Coordinates of C-alpha atoms in Angstrom, one line a residue:
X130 CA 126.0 89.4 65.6
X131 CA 123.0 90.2 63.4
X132 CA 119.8 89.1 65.6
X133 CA 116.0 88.7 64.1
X134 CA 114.2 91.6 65.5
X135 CA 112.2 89.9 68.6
X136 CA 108.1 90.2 69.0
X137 CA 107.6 93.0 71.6
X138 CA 106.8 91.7 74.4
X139 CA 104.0 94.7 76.1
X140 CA 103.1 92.7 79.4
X141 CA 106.9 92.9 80.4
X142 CA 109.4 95.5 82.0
X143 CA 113.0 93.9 83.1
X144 CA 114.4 96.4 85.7
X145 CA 118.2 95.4 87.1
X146 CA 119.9 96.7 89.8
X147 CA 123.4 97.9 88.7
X148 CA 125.3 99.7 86.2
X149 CA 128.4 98.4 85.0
X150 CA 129.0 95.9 82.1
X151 CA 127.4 92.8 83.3
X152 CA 124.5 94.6 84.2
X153 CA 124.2 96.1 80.3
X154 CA 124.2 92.8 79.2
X155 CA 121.5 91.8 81.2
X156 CA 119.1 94.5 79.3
X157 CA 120.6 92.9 76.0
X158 CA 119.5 90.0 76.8
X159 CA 115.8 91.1 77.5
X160 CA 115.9 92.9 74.8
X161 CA 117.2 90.5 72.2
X162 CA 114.8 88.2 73.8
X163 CA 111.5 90.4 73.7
X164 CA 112.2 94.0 72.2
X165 CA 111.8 95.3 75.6
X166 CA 113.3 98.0 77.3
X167 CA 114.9 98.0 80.6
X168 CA 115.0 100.0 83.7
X169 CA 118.4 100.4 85.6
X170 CA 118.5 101.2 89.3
X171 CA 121.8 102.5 90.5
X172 CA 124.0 105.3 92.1
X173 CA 125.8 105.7 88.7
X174 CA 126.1 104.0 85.0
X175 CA 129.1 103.8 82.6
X176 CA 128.5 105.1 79.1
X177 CA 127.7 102.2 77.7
X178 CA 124.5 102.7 79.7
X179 CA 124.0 106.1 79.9
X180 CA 124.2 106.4 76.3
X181 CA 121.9 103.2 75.5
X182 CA 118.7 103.4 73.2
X183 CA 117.3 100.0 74.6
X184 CA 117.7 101.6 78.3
X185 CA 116.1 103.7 81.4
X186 CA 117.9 105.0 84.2
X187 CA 116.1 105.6 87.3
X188 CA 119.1 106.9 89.9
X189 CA 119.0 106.7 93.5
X190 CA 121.7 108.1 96.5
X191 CA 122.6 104.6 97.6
X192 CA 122.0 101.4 96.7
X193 CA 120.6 100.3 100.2
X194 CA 117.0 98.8 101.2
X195 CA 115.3 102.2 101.6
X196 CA 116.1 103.8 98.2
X197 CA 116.1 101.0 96.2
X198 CA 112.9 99.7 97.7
X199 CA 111.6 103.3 97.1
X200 CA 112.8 103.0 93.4
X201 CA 111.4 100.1 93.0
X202 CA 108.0 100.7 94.1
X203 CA 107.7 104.0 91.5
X204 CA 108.7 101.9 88.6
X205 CA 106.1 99.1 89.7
X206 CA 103.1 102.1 90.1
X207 CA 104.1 103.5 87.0
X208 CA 104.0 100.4 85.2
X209 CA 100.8 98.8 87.2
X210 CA 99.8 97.0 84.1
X211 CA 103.4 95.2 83.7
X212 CA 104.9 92.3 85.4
X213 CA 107.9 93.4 86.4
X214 CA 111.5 91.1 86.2
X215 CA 113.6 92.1 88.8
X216 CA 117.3 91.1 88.4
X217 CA 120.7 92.0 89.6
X218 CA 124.0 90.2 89.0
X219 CA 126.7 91.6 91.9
X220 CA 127.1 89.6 95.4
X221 CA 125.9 93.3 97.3
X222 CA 122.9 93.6 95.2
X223 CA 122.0 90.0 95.8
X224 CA 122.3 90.2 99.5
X225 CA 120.0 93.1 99.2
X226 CA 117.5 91.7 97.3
X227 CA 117.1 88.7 99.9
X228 CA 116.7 91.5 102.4
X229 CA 113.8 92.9 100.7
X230 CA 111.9 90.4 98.8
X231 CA 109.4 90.4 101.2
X232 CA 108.3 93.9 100.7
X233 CA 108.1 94.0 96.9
X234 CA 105.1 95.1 95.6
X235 CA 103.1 92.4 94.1
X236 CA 103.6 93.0 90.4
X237 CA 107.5 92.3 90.7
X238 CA 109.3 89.3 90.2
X239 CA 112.0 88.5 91.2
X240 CA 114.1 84.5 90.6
X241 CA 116.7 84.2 93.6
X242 CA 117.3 81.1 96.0
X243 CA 115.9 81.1 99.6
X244 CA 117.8 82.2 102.4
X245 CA 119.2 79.6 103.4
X246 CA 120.4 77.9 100.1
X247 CA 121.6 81.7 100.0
X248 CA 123.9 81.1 102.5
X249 CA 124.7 77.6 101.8
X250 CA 126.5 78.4 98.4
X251 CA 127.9 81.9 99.5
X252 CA 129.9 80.7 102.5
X253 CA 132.8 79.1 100.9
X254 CA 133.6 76.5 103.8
X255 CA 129.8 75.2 103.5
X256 CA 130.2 75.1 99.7
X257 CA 133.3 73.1 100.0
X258 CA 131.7 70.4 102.1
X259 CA 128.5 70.5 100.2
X260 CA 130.6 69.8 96.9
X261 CA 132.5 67.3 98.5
X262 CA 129.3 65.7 99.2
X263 CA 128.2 65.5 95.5
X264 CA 131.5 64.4 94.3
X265 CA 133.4 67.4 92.8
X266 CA 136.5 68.0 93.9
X267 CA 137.6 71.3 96.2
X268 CA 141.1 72.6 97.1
X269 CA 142.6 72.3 100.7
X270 CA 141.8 75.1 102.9
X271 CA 141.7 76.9 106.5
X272 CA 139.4 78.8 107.5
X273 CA 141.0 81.8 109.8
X274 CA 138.5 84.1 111.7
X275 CA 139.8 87.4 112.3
X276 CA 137.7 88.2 115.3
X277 CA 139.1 89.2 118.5
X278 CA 142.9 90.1 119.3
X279 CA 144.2 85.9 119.5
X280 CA 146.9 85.3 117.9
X281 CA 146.3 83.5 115.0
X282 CA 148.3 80.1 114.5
X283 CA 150.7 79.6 111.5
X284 CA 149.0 78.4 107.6
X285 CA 149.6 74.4 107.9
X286 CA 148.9 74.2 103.9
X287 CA 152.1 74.7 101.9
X288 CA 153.2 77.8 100.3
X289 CA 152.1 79.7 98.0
X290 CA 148.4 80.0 99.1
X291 CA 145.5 82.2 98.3
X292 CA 143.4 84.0 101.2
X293 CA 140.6 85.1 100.1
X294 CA 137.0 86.1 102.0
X295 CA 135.0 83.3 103.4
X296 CA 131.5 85.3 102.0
X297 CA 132.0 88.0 99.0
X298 CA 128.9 89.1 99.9
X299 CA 129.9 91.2 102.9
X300 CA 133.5 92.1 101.6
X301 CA 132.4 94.9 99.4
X302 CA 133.2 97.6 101.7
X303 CA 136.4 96.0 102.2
X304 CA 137.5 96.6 98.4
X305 CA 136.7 100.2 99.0
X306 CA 139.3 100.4 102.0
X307 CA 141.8 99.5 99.5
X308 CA 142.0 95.1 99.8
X309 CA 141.8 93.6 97.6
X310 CA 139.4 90.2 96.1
X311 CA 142.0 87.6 95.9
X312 CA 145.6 87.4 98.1
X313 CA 148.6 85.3 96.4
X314 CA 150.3 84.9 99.3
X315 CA 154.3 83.1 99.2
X316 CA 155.0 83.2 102.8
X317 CA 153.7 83.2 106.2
X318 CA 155.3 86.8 107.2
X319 CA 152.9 87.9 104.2
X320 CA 149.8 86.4 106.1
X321 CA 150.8 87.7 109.5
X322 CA 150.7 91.3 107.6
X323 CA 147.6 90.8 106.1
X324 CA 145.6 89.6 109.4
X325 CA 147.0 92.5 111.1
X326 CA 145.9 95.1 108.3
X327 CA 142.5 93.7 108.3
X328 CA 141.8 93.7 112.0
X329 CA 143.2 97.4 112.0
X330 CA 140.5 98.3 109.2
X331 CA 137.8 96.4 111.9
X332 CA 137.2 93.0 110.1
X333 CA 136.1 90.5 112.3
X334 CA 134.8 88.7 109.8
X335 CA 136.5 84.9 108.0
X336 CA 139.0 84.6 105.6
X337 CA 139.9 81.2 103.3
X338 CA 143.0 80.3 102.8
X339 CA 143.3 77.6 100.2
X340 CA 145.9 75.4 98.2
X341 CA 147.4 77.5 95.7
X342 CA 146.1 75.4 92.2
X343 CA 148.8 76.3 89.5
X344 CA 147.9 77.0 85.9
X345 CA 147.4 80.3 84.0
X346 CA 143.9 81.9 83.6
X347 CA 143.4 80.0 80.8
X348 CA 143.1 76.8 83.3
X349 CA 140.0 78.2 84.5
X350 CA 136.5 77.6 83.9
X351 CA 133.0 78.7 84.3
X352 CA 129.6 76.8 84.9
X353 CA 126.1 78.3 84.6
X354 CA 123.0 77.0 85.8
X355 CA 119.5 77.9 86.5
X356 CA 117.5 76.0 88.4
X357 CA 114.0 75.7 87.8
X358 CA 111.1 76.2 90.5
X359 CA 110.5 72.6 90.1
X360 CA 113.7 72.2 91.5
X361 CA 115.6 70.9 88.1
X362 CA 118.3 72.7 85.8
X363 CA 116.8 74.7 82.9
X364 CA 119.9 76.1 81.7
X365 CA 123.1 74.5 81.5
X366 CA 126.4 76.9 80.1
X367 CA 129.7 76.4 80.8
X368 CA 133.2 78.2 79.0
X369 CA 136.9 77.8 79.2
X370 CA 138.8 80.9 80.7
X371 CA 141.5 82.6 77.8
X372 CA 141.8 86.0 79.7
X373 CA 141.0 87.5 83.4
X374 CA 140.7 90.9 84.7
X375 CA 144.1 91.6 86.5
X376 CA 143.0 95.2 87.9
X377 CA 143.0 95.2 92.0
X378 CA 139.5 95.4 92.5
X379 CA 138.0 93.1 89.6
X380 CA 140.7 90.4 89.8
X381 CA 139.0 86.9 88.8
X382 CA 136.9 88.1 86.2
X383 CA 137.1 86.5 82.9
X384 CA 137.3 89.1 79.9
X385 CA 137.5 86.5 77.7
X386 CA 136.0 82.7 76.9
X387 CA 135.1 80.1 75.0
X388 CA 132.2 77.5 75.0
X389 CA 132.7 73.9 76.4
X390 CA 130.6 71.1 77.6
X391 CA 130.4 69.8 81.1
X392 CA 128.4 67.2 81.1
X393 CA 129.5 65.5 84.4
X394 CA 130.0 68.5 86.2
X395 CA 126.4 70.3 85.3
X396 CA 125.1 66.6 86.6
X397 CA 126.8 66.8 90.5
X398 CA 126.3 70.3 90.3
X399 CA 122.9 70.9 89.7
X400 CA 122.3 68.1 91.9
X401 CA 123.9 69.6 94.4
X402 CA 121.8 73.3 94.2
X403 CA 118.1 70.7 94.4
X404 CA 119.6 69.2 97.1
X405 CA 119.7 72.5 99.2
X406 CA 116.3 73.9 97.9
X407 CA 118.5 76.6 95.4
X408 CA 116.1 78.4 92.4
X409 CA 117.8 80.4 90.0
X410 CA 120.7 81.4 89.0
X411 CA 124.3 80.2 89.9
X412 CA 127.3 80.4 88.6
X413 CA 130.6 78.4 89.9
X414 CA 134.1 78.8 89.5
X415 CA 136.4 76.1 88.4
X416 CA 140.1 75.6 88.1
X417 CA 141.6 73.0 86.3
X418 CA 145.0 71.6 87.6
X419 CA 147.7 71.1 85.4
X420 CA 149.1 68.4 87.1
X421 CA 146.6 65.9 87.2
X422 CA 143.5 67.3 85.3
X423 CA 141.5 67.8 88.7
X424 CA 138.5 70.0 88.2
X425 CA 138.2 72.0 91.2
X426 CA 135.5 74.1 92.6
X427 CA 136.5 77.3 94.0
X428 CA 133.5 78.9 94.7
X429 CA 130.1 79.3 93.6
X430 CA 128.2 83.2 92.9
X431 CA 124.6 83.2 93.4
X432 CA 123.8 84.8 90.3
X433 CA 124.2 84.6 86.7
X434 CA 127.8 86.1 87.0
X435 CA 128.9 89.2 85.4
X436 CA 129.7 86.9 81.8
X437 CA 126.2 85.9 81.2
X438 CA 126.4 86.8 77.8
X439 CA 128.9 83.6 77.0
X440 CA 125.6 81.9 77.1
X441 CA 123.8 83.4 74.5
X442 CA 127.4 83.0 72.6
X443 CA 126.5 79.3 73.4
X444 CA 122.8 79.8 71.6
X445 CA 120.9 80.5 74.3
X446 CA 119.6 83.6 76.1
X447 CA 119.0 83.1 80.1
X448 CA 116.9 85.8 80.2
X449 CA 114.3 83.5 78.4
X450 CA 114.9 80.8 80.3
X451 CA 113.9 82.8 83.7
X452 CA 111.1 84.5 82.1
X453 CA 109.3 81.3 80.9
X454 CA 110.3 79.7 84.4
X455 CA 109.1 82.0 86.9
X456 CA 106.6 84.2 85.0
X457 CA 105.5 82.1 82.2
X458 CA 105.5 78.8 84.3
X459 CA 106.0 77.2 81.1
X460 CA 106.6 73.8 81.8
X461 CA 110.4 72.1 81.4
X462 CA 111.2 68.9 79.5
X463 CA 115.0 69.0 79.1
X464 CA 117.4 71.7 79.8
X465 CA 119.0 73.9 77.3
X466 CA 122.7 73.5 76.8
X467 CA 124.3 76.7 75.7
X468 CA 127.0 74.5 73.7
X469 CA 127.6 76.2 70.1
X470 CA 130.8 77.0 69.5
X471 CA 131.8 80.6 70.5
X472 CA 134.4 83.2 71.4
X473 CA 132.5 85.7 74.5
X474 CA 135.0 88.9 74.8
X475 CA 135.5 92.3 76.2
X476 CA 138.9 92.9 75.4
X477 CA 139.8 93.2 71.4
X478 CA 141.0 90.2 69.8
X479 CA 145.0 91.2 69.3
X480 CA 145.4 92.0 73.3
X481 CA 143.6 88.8 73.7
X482 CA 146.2 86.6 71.5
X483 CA 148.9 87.8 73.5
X484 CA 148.1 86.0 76.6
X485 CA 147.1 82.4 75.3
X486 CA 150.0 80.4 74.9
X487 CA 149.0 77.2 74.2
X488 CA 149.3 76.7 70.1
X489 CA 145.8 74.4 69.4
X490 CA 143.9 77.0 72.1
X491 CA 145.3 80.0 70.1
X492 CA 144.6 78.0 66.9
X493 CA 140.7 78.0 68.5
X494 CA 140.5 81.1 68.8
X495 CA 141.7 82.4 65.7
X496 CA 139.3 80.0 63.9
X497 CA 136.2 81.4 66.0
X498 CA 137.1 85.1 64.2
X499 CA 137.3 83.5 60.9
X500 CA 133.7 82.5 60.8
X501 CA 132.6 85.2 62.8
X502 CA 131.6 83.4 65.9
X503 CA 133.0 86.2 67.7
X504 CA 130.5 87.9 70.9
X505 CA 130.7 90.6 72.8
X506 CA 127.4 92.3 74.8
X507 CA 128.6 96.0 74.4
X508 CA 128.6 95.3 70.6
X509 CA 124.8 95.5 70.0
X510 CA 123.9 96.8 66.3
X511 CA 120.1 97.4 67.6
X512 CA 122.0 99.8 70.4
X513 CA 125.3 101.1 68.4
X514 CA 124.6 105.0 68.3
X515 CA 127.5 107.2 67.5
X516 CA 128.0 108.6 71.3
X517 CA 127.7 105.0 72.7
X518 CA 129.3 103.6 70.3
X519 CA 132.7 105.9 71.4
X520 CA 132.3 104.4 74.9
X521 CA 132.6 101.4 73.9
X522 CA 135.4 101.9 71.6
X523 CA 137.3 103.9 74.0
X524 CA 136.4 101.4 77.0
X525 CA 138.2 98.6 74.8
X526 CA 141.4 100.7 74.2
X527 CA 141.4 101.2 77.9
X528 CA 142.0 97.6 78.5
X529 CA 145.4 97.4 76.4
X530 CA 146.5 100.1 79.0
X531 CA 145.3 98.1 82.1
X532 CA 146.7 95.2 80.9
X533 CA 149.9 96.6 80.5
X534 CA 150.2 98.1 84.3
X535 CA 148.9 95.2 85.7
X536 CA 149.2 91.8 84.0
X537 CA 151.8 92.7 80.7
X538 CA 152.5 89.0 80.3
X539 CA 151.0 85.8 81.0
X540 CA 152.2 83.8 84.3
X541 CA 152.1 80.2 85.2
X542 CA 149.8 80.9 88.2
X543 CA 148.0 84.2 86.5
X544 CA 149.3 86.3 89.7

């Protein structure tokens, strides 16, 4: 969409940690927000980075405390005069950054929740008896640790079930020994299998295994929330699921969504991230089920999540809202809802259409193209030159092919 070119903004330089699609549309927003420039720390960048006009790459070897602190620290010197916004939006990169916030050299900012709140939200048992506490509704679960050579005693919830790790935060090396994010498991032979695989790759570590909620991906939701330093909710976003990643590795990711209101559920929710001292950004997955209309909370990311551009779909850019919080400290009266109607996508509307089945949700969506309500962050006219422009392109044709290996039609349970 056609934006009003924003008042440069001198005293400011965003810098994220990542490279792949949700961190682009992080410099977006900055950029759409301030005509800034960002700085992207990473190993590596797809092409819709590499190739941006609105972005700086600073590479390092490996994104762990040394380098990155390293990296960090030249971008600060050579931008002394600049208060720097320090942001990433990936579980690891999270985790890192409440490792080093201490050592941050005193120009940078950087808007995450405390330790403990940290590990409060990321530990899925905790979050389950913390929402329970605040009134939203959780699915049954076990929770299996994997440590030691005990056997481990038969699922009591019925089949199917999902397993699934207890903290994402430390199962990233996992996903590059080949597991995957999410289990749909039908049987308990298929759990026995799995405990023994992951013991054999050395994970001692906890495992969920929860009620399998039915419903395809369009039964999902996502909620966004920042929370102020005053301890109150600045931001409130939340969309409805249409389309999921299906791919291994990136299974649970929406590629597509539309704006709704949550009233209720941003009340208890927000609530719930004061109560434990959280600041910032979080972002919760929900699942609706179809056979009584129970919200339930799956889990909760502490981050903006990797769709943060479905807020500014909604009419309002979170970039803003943590640069007035925690470097402006410009004083809150109400939150902003990010509630205008929208349709957020990576994938191109005809693949999208093939996988919603529900006539009046279809009819939705096709009424969002009509009158152009239509976002998606790697479309960026003040960033559209001809060689990123291609990645782009290409990157969206891609997705008809991964579609077609690894979700070609729409399920009842999206597995």
């Amino acid at each position: 969409m056609a934006q009003n070119a924003p008042k440069t903004r001198d005293d400011l330089l965003p810098v994220v940690l990542g490279g792949d699609i949700g961190a682009y549309a992080l410099g977006r927003e900055f950029h759409e927000a301030y005509g800034v420039r960002s700085v992207y720390i990473n190993t590596g960048y797809i092409g819709a980075i590499t190739h941006s006009a609105i972005i700086d790459t600073h590479p390092v070897e490996a994104m762990h405390a040394g380098p990155v602190l390293e990296a960090i620290g030249e971008v600060a010197s050579a931008n002394a005069d600049k208060t720097i916004a320090l942001i990433a939006n990936t579980d690891p990169l999270i985790e890192l950054l409440e490792e080093v916030a201490g050592e941050l050299p005193a120009n940078v900012s950087v808007t995450i929740p405390p330790k403990d709140a940290f590990d409060a939200v990321c530990d899925k048992a905790t979050f389950s008896r913390l929402c329970q506490d605040h009134g939203l509704d959780v699915p049954a679960m076990e929770r299996v640790s994997l440590a030691g050579t005990s056997p481990i005693a038969p699922c009591q919830i019925p089949f199917p079930v999902v397993a699934k790790p207890a903290v994402s935060a430390g199962w990233y090396d996992m996903l590059l020994k080949g597991f995957k994010k999410v289990y749909y498991v039908t049987e308990q032979s298929q759990l026995d299998e799995l405990w023994a695989g992951l013991r054999a790759a050395g994970f001692d570590g906890e495992i969920l295994v929860q009620e399998l909620i039915g419903g395809d991906d369009t039964y999902m939701d996502s909620l966004t929330i920042y929370i102020g330093q005053d301890g109150e909710a600045r931001l409130l976003g939340a969309a409805q699921v249409l389309l999921e990643d299906h791919a291994p590795t990136m299974l649970g990711n929406p590629v597509a969504m539309v704006i709704r209101e949550k009233d209720e559920l941003w009340e208890r929710a927000g609530r719930m991230l004061s109560d434990v001292g959280y600041r910032g950004f979080a972002n919760f997955d929900v699942k609706r089920d179809p056979k009584d209309g129970r919200e339930l909370f799956l889990d909760c990311n502490p981050r903006i999540g990797r769709n943060s551009f479905y807020n500014v779909a909604g009419g309002v850019n979170p970039m803003r809202v943590q640069v007035e919080d925690s470097i402006d400290h410009v004083a809150s009266t109400q939150p902003l809802r990010a509630v205008e109607p929208a349709l957020y996508t990576l994938v191109p509307v005809p693949l999208l259409r093939r996988y919603v089945r529900d006539p009046e949700l279809l009819a939705e969506v096709d009424g969002l193209v009509r009158s152009g309500r239509v976002f998606d962050p790697q479309r960026y006219r003040a960033d559209w030159g001809l060689r990123r422009r291609l990645d782009v392109e290409l990157t969206e044709l891609n997705q008809y092919r991964k579609f077609g290996k690894f979700y070609p039609r729409p399920t009842d349970t999206s597995f």
